[in-house]
CSV table of C-alpha atoms and ligand atoms in Angstrom, one decimal:
chain,number,residue,atom,x,y,z
A,1,MET,CA,59.4,-42.7,280.4
A,2,ALA,CA,58.7,-46.2,279.1
A,3,VAL,CA,56.6,-47.1,276.0
A,4,GLN,CA,53.0,-46.6,277.0
A,5,ASP,CA,51.3,-47.7,273.8
A,6,TYR,CA,52.3,-50.2,271.1
A,7,PHE,CA,50.2,-50.3,268.0
A,8,LEU,CA,50.2,-53.1,265.4
A,9,PRO,CA,48.0,-51.9,262.5
A,10,LYS,CA,46.7,-54.7,260.2
A,11,SER,CA,46.6,-52.5,257.0
A,12,LEU,CA,48.2,-49.5,255.5
A,13,ASP,CA,45.0,-47.6,256.0
A,14,GLN,CA,45.0,-48.3,259.8
A,15,ALA,CA,48.7,-47.3,260.0
A,16,LEU,CA,48.1,-44.0,258.3
A,17,ASP,CA,45.1,-43.3,260.6
A,18,LEU,CA,47.3,-43.9,263.6
A,19,LEU,CA,49.9,-41.5,262.2
A,20,VAL,CA,47.2,-38.8,261.8
A,21,GLU,CA,45.8,-39.5,265.3
A,22,HIS,CA,49.1,-39.5,267.2
A,23,GLY,CA,51.4,-37.3,265.0
A,24,PRO,CA,55.1,-37.2,265.3
A,25,SER,CA,55.1,-38.6,268.9
A,26,LEU,CA,54.4,-42.0,267.3
A,27,LEU,CA,57.7,-43.9,266.6
A,28,VAL,CA,57.4,-45.9,263.4
A,29,MET,CA,59.2,-49.2,263.5
A,30,ALA,CA,59.6,-51.9,260.8
A,31,GLY,CA,62.2,-54.6,261.7
A,32,GLY,CA,63.4,-52.6,264.7
A,33,THR,CA,67.1,-53.2,264.1
A,34,ILE,CA,67.9,-49.5,264.2
A,35,ALA,CA,65.0,-48.3,266.4
A,36,MET,CA,65.3,-51.0,269.2
A,37,PRO,CA,69.0,-50.5,270.0
A,38,LEU,CA,68.3,-46.8,270.4
A,39,ILE,CA,65.4,-47.5,272.8
A,40,ASN,CA,67.5,-50.1,274.8
A,41,ASP,CA,70.2,-47.5,275.2
A,42,GLY,CA,67.8,-44.8,276.3
A,43,VAL,CA,68.8,-42.6,273.3
A,44,SER,CA,65.2,-42.7,272.0
A,45,MET,CA,62.4,-42.7,274.7
A,46,PRO,CA,59.2,-43.0,272.7
A,47,GLU,CA,55.8,-43.1,274.5
A,48,LYS,CA,54.1,-44.6,271.5
A,49,VAL,CA,55.4,-47.1,269.0
A,50,MET,CA,53.8,-48.4,265.8
A,51,GLY,CA,55.1,-51.7,264.4
A,52,LEU,CA,54.5,-52.1,260.7
A,53,ARG,CA,55.1,-55.9,260.5
A,54,HIS,CA,51.4,-56.7,260.1
A,55,ALA,CA,50.4,-53.8,257.8
A,56,GLY,CA,50.6,-55.9,254.7
A,57,LEU,CA,53.5,-54.1,253.1
A,58,ASN,CA,55.9,-57.1,252.8
A,59,THR,CA,55.3,-58.6,249.3
A,60,ILE,CA,57.9,-58.7,246.5
A,61,ARG,CA,56.6,-59.1,243.0
A,62,ARG,CA,57.6,-58.6,239.4
A,63,ASP,CA,55.4,-56.2,237.5
A,64,ASN,CA,56.5,-56.4,233.8
A,65,GLY,CA,60.0,-54.8,233.8
A,66,THR,CA,59.9,-53.7,237.4
A,67,LEU,CA,60.6,-55.4,240.7
A,68,VAL,CA,58.2,-54.0,243.3
A,69,ILE,CA,59.4,-54.4,246.8
A,70,GLY,CA,57.1,-53.8,249.8
A,71,ALA,CA,58.7,-51.5,252.4
A,72,THR,CA,58.5,-54.1,255.1
A,73,ALA,CA,59.9,-57.0,253.0
A,74,THR,CA,62.8,-58.3,255.0
A,75,LEU,CA,66.4,-58.3,253.7
A,76,THR,CA,66.2,-62.1,253.8
A,77,GLN,CA,63.1,-62.1,251.6
A,78,LEU,CA,64.9,-59.8,249.1
A,79,GLY,CA,67.9,-62.0,249.1
A,80,GLN,CA,65.7,-64.9,247.9
A,81,GLN,CA,64.5,-63.2,244.7
A,82,ASP,CA,66.7,-63.7,241.7
A,83,TYR,CA,65.4,-61.1,239.3
A,84,ILE,CA,68.2,-58.6,240.2
A,85,PRO,CA,71.4,-60.4,241.3
A,86,MET,CA,73.0,-57.1,242.5
A,87,LEU,CA,70.3,-56.7,245.2
A,88,GLN,CA,71.0,-60.3,246.4
A,89,GLU,CA,74.7,-59.4,246.5
A,90,ALA,CA,74.0,-56.2,248.5
A,91,VAL,CA,71.8,-58.1,251.0
A,92,ARG,CA,74.6,-60.7,251.5
A,93,HIS,CA,76.8,-57.9,252.8
A,94,ILE,CA,74.4,-56.6,255.4
A,95,GLY,CA,74.9,-57.6,259.0
A,96,GLY,CA,74.5,-61.2,260.0
A,97,TRP,CA,71.5,-63.4,259.2
A,98,GLN,CA,69.6,-62.3,262.4
A,99,ILE,CA,69.8,-58.7,261.2
A,100,ARG,CA,68.7,-59.7,257.6
A,101,ASN,CA,65.8,-61.7,259.0
A,102,MET,CA,64.5,-58.7,260.9
A,103,GLY,CA,65.8,-55.7,259.0
A,104,THR,CA,63.6,-54.4,256.2
A,105,VAL,CA,64.1,-52.8,252.8
A,106,GLY,CA,62.2,-49.6,253.8
A,107,GLY,CA,64.2,-49.4,257.1
A,108,ASN,CA,67.5,-49.4,255.1
A,109,LEU,CA,66.5,-46.1,253.4
A,110,PHE,CA,66.6,-44.5,256.9
A,111,ALA,CA,69.9,-46.1,258.1
A,112,PRO,CA,72.5,-43.4,258.8
A,113,PRO,CA,75.9,-44.0,257.0
A,114,PRO,CA,78.0,-46.2,257.0
A,115,ALA,CA,74.8,-48.3,256.9
A,116,GLY,CA,72.7,-48.1,253.8
A,117,ASP,CA,74.3,-50.9,251.9
A,118,LEU,CA,71.1,-51.9,250.1
A,119,ALA,CA,70.0,-48.3,249.5
A,120,VAL,CA,73.2,-47.6,247.5
A,121,ALA,CA,72.4,-50.5,245.2
A,122,LEU,CA,68.8,-49.2,244.8
A,123,LEU,CA,70.2,-45.8,243.9
A,124,ALA,CA,72.4,-47.2,241.2
A,125,LEU,CA,69.4,-49.0,239.7
A,126,ASP,CA,67.3,-45.8,239.5
A,127,ALA,CA,64.8,-47.0,242.1
A,128,THR,CA,61.7,-45.0,243.0
A,129,VAL,CA,60.0,-44.8,246.4
A,130,THR,CA,56.3,-44.7,246.9
A,131,LEU,CA,55.1,-42.6,249.9
A,132,ALA,CA,51.6,-42.7,251.3
A,133,SER,CA,49.7,-40.2,253.5
A,134,LYS,CA,46.1,-40.2,254.6
A,135,LYS,CA,45.4,-36.7,253.3
A,136,ARG,CA,47.3,-36.7,250.0
A,137,GLY,CA,47.3,-40.3,249.0
A,138,LEU,CA,50.3,-41.8,247.1
A,139,ARG,CA,53.2,-40.1,245.6
A,140,THR,CA,56.3,-41.6,243.9
A,141,ILE,CA,59.7,-40.0,243.8
A,142,LEU,CA,63.2,-41.0,242.7
A,143,LEU,CA,65.2,-42.5,245.5
A,144,GLN,CA,67.8,-39.9,244.7
A,145,GLU,CA,65.3,-37.2,245.7
A,146,PHE,CA,64.3,-39.1,248.8
A,147,PHE,CA,67.7,-38.5,250.5
A,148,THR,CA,68.0,-34.8,251.5
A,149,GLY,CA,70.8,-34.8,254.1
A,150,PHE,CA,72.4,-36.6,257.1
A,151,MET,CA,69.4,-38.5,258.6
A,152,THR,CA,66.9,-36.3,256.7
A,153,THR,CA,64.6,-37.5,253.9
A,154,ALA,CA,61.8,-36.1,251.8
A,155,LEU,CA,59.3,-38.2,253.9
A,156,ALA,CA,56.6,-35.9,255.4
A,157,PRO,CA,55.6,-36.4,259.1
A,158,ASP,CA,52.3,-37.9,258.0
A,159,GLU,CA,53.8,-40.3,255.4
A,160,LEU,CA,55.0,-43.9,255.3
A,161,VAL,CA,57.1,-45.6,252.7
A,162,THR,CA,55.0,-48.2,251.1
A,163,GLU,CA,57.2,-49.7,248.4
A,164,VAL,CA,60.4,-49.4,246.4
A,165,ARG,CA,60.1,-50.0,242.6
A,166,VAL,CA,63.2,-51.1,240.8
A,167,PRO,CA,63.5,-51.2,236.9
A,168,LEU,CA,65.1,-54.5,235.9
A,169,PRO,CA,68.7,-53.5,234.8
A,170,ARG,CA,69.3,-53.1,231.1
A,171,GLY,CA,73.1,-53.3,231.4
A,172,LYS,CA,75.8,-54.7,233.6
A,173,THR,CA,75.8,-54.2,237.3
A,174,GLY,CA,78.6,-54.3,239.9
A,175,TYR,CA,78.7,-54.1,243.7
A,176,VAL,CA,81.4,-54.1,246.3
A,177,LYS,CA,81.4,-53.3,250.0
A,178,TYR,CA,84.9,-52.6,251.3
A,179,ALA,CA,85.2,-53.0,255.1
A,180,ARG,CA,87.7,-54.0,257.7
A,181,LYS,CA,86.3,-57.5,257.9
A,182,HIS,CA,84.6,-59.7,255.3
A,183,ALA,CA,81.3,-60.1,257.1
A,184,ASN,CA,79.0,-58.3,259.6
A,185,THR,CA,80.9,-55.1,259.6
A,186,PRO,CA,80.3,-51.4,258.7
A,187,ALA,CA,81.5,-50.2,255.3
A,188,ILE,CA,84.6,-48.0,254.6
A,189,VAL,CA,83.0,-47.5,251.2
A,190,THR,CA,80.4,-49.3,249.2
A,191,VAL,CA,80.2,-48.9,245.4
A,192,ALA,CA,77.2,-49.9,243.2
A,193,THR,CA,77.1,-49.4,239.5
A,194,HIS,CA,74.9,-50.0,236.5
A,195,ILE,CA,76.5,-49.4,233.1
A,196,VAL,CA,74.7,-49.7,229.7
A,197,THR,CA,76.9,-50.0,226.6
A,198,GLU,CA,76.1,-49.9,222.9
A,199,GLY,CA,78.8,-51.0,220.6
A,200,ASN,CA,81.9,-50.2,222.5
A,201,LYS,CA,80.6,-47.0,224.1
A,202,VAL,CA,78.8,-46.3,227.4
A,203,VAL,CA,75.4,-44.9,226.8
A,204,ASP,CA,74.1,-44.7,230.4
A,205,ALA,CA,76.1,-44.9,233.6
A,206,ARG,CA,75.0,-45.0,237.3
A,207,LEU,CA,77.7,-44.9,239.9
A,208,ALA,CA,76.5,-44.8,243.5
A,209,LEU,CA,78.6,-44.6,246.7
A,210,ASN,CA,77.8,-45.2,250.4
A,211,ALA,CA,79.7,-44.4,253.6
A,212,VAL,CA,81.4,-41.5,251.9
A,213,GLY,CA,78.7,-38.9,252.2
A,214,PRO,CA,75.8,-37.8,254.4
A,215,HIS,CA,73.6,-40.5,252.7
A,216,PRO,CA,74.0,-42.9,249.7
A,217,ILE,CA,75.0,-40.6,246.9
A,218,ARG,CA,75.4,-40.7,243.1
A,219,ALA,CA,78.9,-39.7,241.7
A,220,GLN,CA,77.3,-37.8,238.9
A,221,ARG,CA,80.4,-36.1,237.5
A,222,ALA,CA,82.1,-39.5,237.2
A,223,GLU,CA,78.9,-40.9,235.5
A,224,LYS,CA,78.9,-38.0,232.9
A,225,LEU,CA,82.6,-38.5,232.2
A,226,LEU,CA,81.9,-42.2,231.2
A,227,VAL,CA,79.0,-41.5,228.8
A,228,GLY,CA,79.9,-41.6,225.1
A,229,LEU,CA,83.3,-43.2,225.8
A,230,PRO,CA,84.6,-46.8,225.7
A,231,LEU,CA,84.8,-48.5,229.1
A,232,ASN,CA,88.6,-48.9,228.9
A,233,ALA,CA,91.4,-48.6,231.5
A,234,GLU,CA,92.1,-44.9,230.8
A,235,ASN,CA,88.4,-43.8,231.1
A,236,ILE,CA,87.8,-46.0,234.2
A,237,SER,CA,90.8,-44.5,235.9
A,238,LEU,CA,89.5,-40.9,235.1
A,239,ALA,CA,86.0,-41.8,236.4
A,240,ALA,CA,87.5,-43.4,239.6
A,241,LYS,CA,89.5,-40.2,240.3
A,242,GLU,CA,86.4,-38.0,239.7
A,243,ALA,CA,84.2,-40.1,242.0
A,244,ALA,CA,86.9,-39.8,244.8
A,245,ALA,CA,87.0,-36.0,244.2
A,246,GLU,CA,83.2,-35.6,244.4
A,247,CYS,CA,82.4,-37.7,247.4
A,248,ASP,CA,82.3,-36.2,250.9
A,249,PRO,CA,83.6,-38.6,253.5
A,250,SER,CA,83.8,-38.1,257.2
A,251,THR,CA,86.3,-39.5,259.8
A,252,ASP,CA,84.9,-42.0,262.3
A,253,ALA,CA,86.1,-44.9,264.4
A,254,ILE,CA,86.2,-47.1,261.3
A,255,ALA,CA,88.3,-44.9,258.9
A,256,THR,CA,89.5,-41.4,258.2
A,257,ASP,CA,88.0,-39.2,255.6
A,258,TRP,CA,91.3,-39.3,253.7
A,259,TYR,CA,91.3,-43.2,253.6
A,260,ARG,CA,87.7,-43.4,252.6
A,261,ARG,CA,88.3,-41.0,249.7
A,262,ARG,CA,91.4,-43.0,248.6
A,263,MET,CA,89.5,-46.3,248.8
A,264,THR,CA,86.6,-44.8,246.8
A,265,GLU,CA,89.0,-44.3,243.9
A,266,VAL,CA,90.4,-47.8,244.3
A,267,PHE,CA,87.0,-49.6,244.5
A,268,VAL,CA,85.3,-47.6,241.8
A,269,ARG,CA,88.1,-48.6,239.5
A,270,ARG,CA,87.9,-52.3,240.6
A,271,VAL,CA,84.2,-52.5,240.1
A,272,LEU,CA,84.3,-51.0,236.6
A,273,GLU,CA,87.3,-53.1,235.7
A,274,HIS,CA,85.4,-56.2,236.8
A,275,LEU,CA,82.5,-55.2,234.4
A,276,VAL,CA,85.0,-55.1,231.5
A,277,GLU,CA,86.4,-58.5,232.5
A,278,GLN,CA,82.8,-60.0,232.3
A,279,GLU,CA,82.6,-59.1,228.5
B,1,FAD,C1,74.4,-55.5,264.4
B,1,FAD,C2,73.9,-54.7,263.3
B,1,FAD,C3,74.5,-54.7,262.0
B,1,FAD,C4,74.1,-54.0,261.0
B,1,FAD,N1,74.7,-54.1,259.8
B,1,FAD,C5,74.3,-53.3,258.7
B,1,FAD,C6,75.0,-53.4,257.5
B,1,FAD,O1,76.0,-54.1,257.3
B,1,FAD,N2,74.6,-52.6,256.4
B,1,FAD,C7,73.5,-51.8,256.5
B,1,FAD,O2,73.1,-51.2,255.6
B,1,FAD,N3,72.8,-51.7,257.7
B,1,FAD,C8,73.2,-52.5,258.8
B,1,FAD,N4,72.5,-52.4,260.0
B,1,FAD,C9,71.4,-51.4,260.1
B,1,FAD,C10,70.0,-52.0,259.9
B,1,FAD,O3,69.9,-53.3,260.4
B,1,FAD,C11,69.5,-52.1,258.4
B,1,FAD,O4,69.8,-50.9,257.8
B,1,FAD,C12,68.0,-52.4,258.3
B,1,FAD,O5,67.7,-52.5,256.9
B,1,FAD,C13,67.1,-51.4,259.0
B,1,FAD,O6,65.8,-51.8,258.8
B,1,FAD,P1,64.7,-52.0,260.0
B,1,FAD,O7,63.4,-52.4,259.4
B,1,FAD,O8,65.2,-52.8,261.1
B,1,FAD,O9,64.6,-50.5,260.5
B,1,FAD,P2,63.8,-50.0,261.8
B,1,FAD,O10,64.7,-49.9,263.0
B,1,FAD,O11,62.5,-50.7,262.0
B,1,FAD,O12,63.5,-48.5,261.3
B,1,FAD,C14,64.4,-47.4,261.5
B,1,FAD,C15,63.6,-46.1,261.2
B,1,FAD,O13,63.2,-46.0,259.8
B,1,FAD,C16,62.0,-45.5,259.7
B,1,FAD,N5,61.1,-46.4,258.9
B,1,FAD,C17,61.3,-47.7,258.7
B,1,FAD,N6,60.4,-48.2,257.9
B,1,FAD,C18,59.6,-47.2,257.5
B,1,FAD,C19,58.5,-47.0,256.6
B,1,FAD,N7,58.0,-48.1,255.9
B,1,FAD,N8,57.9,-45.8,256.5
B,1,FAD,C20,58.4,-44.7,257.2
B,1,FAD,N9,59.5,-44.8,258.0
B,1,FAD,C21,60.1,-46.0,258.2
B,1,FAD,C22,61.4,-45.2,261.1
B,1,FAD,O14,61.7,-43.8,261.4
B,1,FAD,C23,62.2,-46.1,261.9
B,1,FAD,O15,62.3,-45.6,263.2
B,1,FAD,C24,72.9,-53.1,261.1
B,1,FAD,C25,72.3,-53.1,262.3
B,1,FAD,C26,72.7,-53.8,263.4
B,1,FAD,C27,72.0,-53.7,264.7
């Protein structure tokens, strides 16, 4: 069965109306870089598709201490802001420029691992996600609560992601995507961190990992281990080991679970060491 209807709503309101009218049989598409290959391969055979590109959700603005990113802002657009350099760094590591020109920030939240290279940076920055439905209006949840399992999220069938809000970082940030090639390649592990120190002690730590779990995850035991301690070689090494112990990698064509876990330790250590070198 080929696509019978293609809808291109001109506002969020129209998009939500269409969702109510057509229900789950309506495939939502933003940049289409995940959805279209599945249609081309016949893996997904939707009768109805709704494109979000004209729904007015693509602005990026600064609102006091928060960067507000519309769900359909492209990765290229995000790479052009300079309020949060870690997000620019994350974008640079996603696909090639064609993918970044089409792929969206909202779409990256639905990308199955090892994709999700932007989502992991957003997780380390304590981003929130705003969801809209016709019946219940808007609700905002932590990105951490948005991810519920492998290819499952807290999004209800009648909801759309409208924006991602990112508090401007108070501390130092670090990001590394380790892969088999330097560019346009899936991750073996991606590490994103945000560390706040006072004096010589860590007062707040975020350590997020991608490609080593069912979705981008926080290494919360490693984070807790760092808080209250100096960011020195000994504590970094303990946190890196803990992060490797608490991740949950799988084996695929890119790497084994053993190798992913091992590289998690190596790259968490390197990212944290790099933060110390910046001091
Ligand atoms: C060659 C290639 C290389 C890639 N490389 C990388 C990479 O290195 N790193 C990486 O992280 N990803 C990579 N990707 C995956 C993908 O391109 C990105 O994750 C991109 O951000 C997805 O966004 P999109 O708008 O194209 O998603 P779409 O395909 O438009 O959307 C995917 C699904 O997400 C849901 N969705 C999207 N937006 C919304 C919304 N606003 N509300 C509700 N649901 C929504 C829908 O269910 C939709 O079907 C690659 C893809 C390709 C084809």
